[in-house]
Amino acid sequence: MIAVIGSSNVDMVINVDKFTMPGQTQKGLELSYYPGGKGANQAVTAKSLGGDVFFLTCLGNDGNAQMMKRELEAIDLGHGIRLVDSPNGVALIEVARSGENRIIVYPGANSRLSPEIIDDSRESLLKADILLLQNEIPFKSSLYAAKLFYKAGKTVIFDPAPSSNIDKSILQYVDIITPNETEMAELTGPSLCIEEAAVKLLEMGCENVLLKRGEKGVLFTGRSRSLVVPTFRVKAVDSTAAGDVFNGAFACSLDRGLDLHFSLKYACAAAALSVTKRGAQRSIPRSEDIESLLFERGFESYR
């Protein structure tokens, strides 16, 4: 079973030709509203791919919260919803024709997900073997959850996004940290190459580093081995949820008992397919499509 503790946002997505420059006004090409939030994206991915998932999240008291509640309950992820007196979390996302994105997040109800709320759900959470965390809820809550699962002998996977205001003390409770290159540089300093930065994170206390490099694939660095897994070349339309889809698929594969190398390939395939569609959770691929891509590119299925 997989536990996810994290954010639920409504994504307001504006498609543009090129990113807007400071002081510039331009017409958007399209405006869309999608369910999102890094926590919800990862939980929905794992659930959609057949995982047994408990998702703990806070929703607000507005129409955006009602939309998120309907979406989560529709796929049996409503058991961990906690309603609070606050506007719901919102993400403003600008997507260029290239598929690249820029995101501003207003946390709203996500900022109310406290250690006390985690404690109230402790029994349900600790049924899981894997915990997925991100950094869109109060950091003290992520740190509390990481300690709780680490001391219970569970696997803690931490996505340090956004990477601001992270206390490095959390790393001693993390089995796998999953930054992208920008987040890696913010955590370790910009002067190190990626291999040196990964080693530095290990020295800070993390057990394994899984660097997500977009179209360059992933670099896994552990204390005893390293792996490089290339990505799958596709035509990118919207990369908004690629990292979240990767984490959800990766956790789902590990939870099935599949080995690390295959789980990395599976997650890379899932992320690649996700960038071919618009929207965060709307872009999550089906398991059979992931398996088809793996088969087409010469990889064996887990079946």
CSV table of N, CA and C in Angstrom, one decimal, residues 2 4 13 35 42 100 128 135 140 222 280 285-286 302-303:
chain,number,residue,atom,x,y,z
A,2,ILE,N,0.4,2.3,-0.6
A,2,ILE,CA,1.1,3.6,-0.7
A,2,ILE,C,0.3,4.7,0.0
A,4,VAL,N,0.1,8.8,0.6
A,4,VAL,CA,0.5,10.1,0.0
A,4,VAL,C,0.0,11.1,1.0
A,13,VAL,N,-4.7,26.9,-16.1
A,13,VAL,CA,-3.7,26.8,-17.1
A,13,VAL,C,-3.9,27.7,-18.3
A,35,PRO,N,-7.9,19.5,-12.2
A,35,PRO,CA,-7.5,19.1,-10.8
A,35,PRO,C,-6.0,18.9,-10.8
A,42,GLN,N,0.3,12.8,-7.6
A,42,GLN,CA,1.0,11.5,-7.4
A,42,GLN,C,0.1,10.4,-6.8
A,100,GLU,N,7.1,23.5,-22.2
A,100,GLU,CA,7.6,23.9,-20.9
A,100,GLU,C,6.6,24.7,-20.2
A,128,ALA,N,0.5,1.5,5.1
A,128,ALA,CA,1.2,1.6,3.9
A,128,ALA,C,2.7,1.2,4.1
A,135,ASN,N,6.6,19.1,-1.2
A,135,ASN,CA,6.9,20.3,-0.4
A,135,ASN,C,5.9,21.4,-0.6
A,140,LYS,N,7.0,21.5,8.4
A,140,LYS,CA,7.0,20.8,9.7
A,140,LYS,C,6.2,19.6,9.6
A,222,GLY,N,22.9,5.6,-5.4
A,222,GLY,CA,22.8,5.0,-4.1
A,222,GLY,C,24.1,4.9,-3.4
A,280,ALA,N,-2.8,18.2,-15.7
A,280,ALA,CA,-2.0,17.4,-14.8
A,280,ALA,C,-2.6,16.0,-14.7
A,285,PRO,N,-1.3,8.5,-17.9
A,285,PRO,CA,-1.5,7.4,-18.8
A,285,PRO,C,-2.1,6.2,-18.2
A,286,ARG,N,-2.7,5.4,-19.0
A,286,ARG,CA,-3.2,4.1,-18.5
A,286,ARG,C,-2.0,3.1,-18.4
A,302,TYR,N,6.0,-6.3,-16.9
A,302,TYR,CA,6.1,-7.0,-15.6
A,302,TYR,C,5.1,-8.2,-15.6
A,303,ARG,N,4.2,-8.3,-16.5
A,303,ARG,CA,3.2,-9.4,-16.5
A,303,ARG,C,3.8,-10.7,-16.9
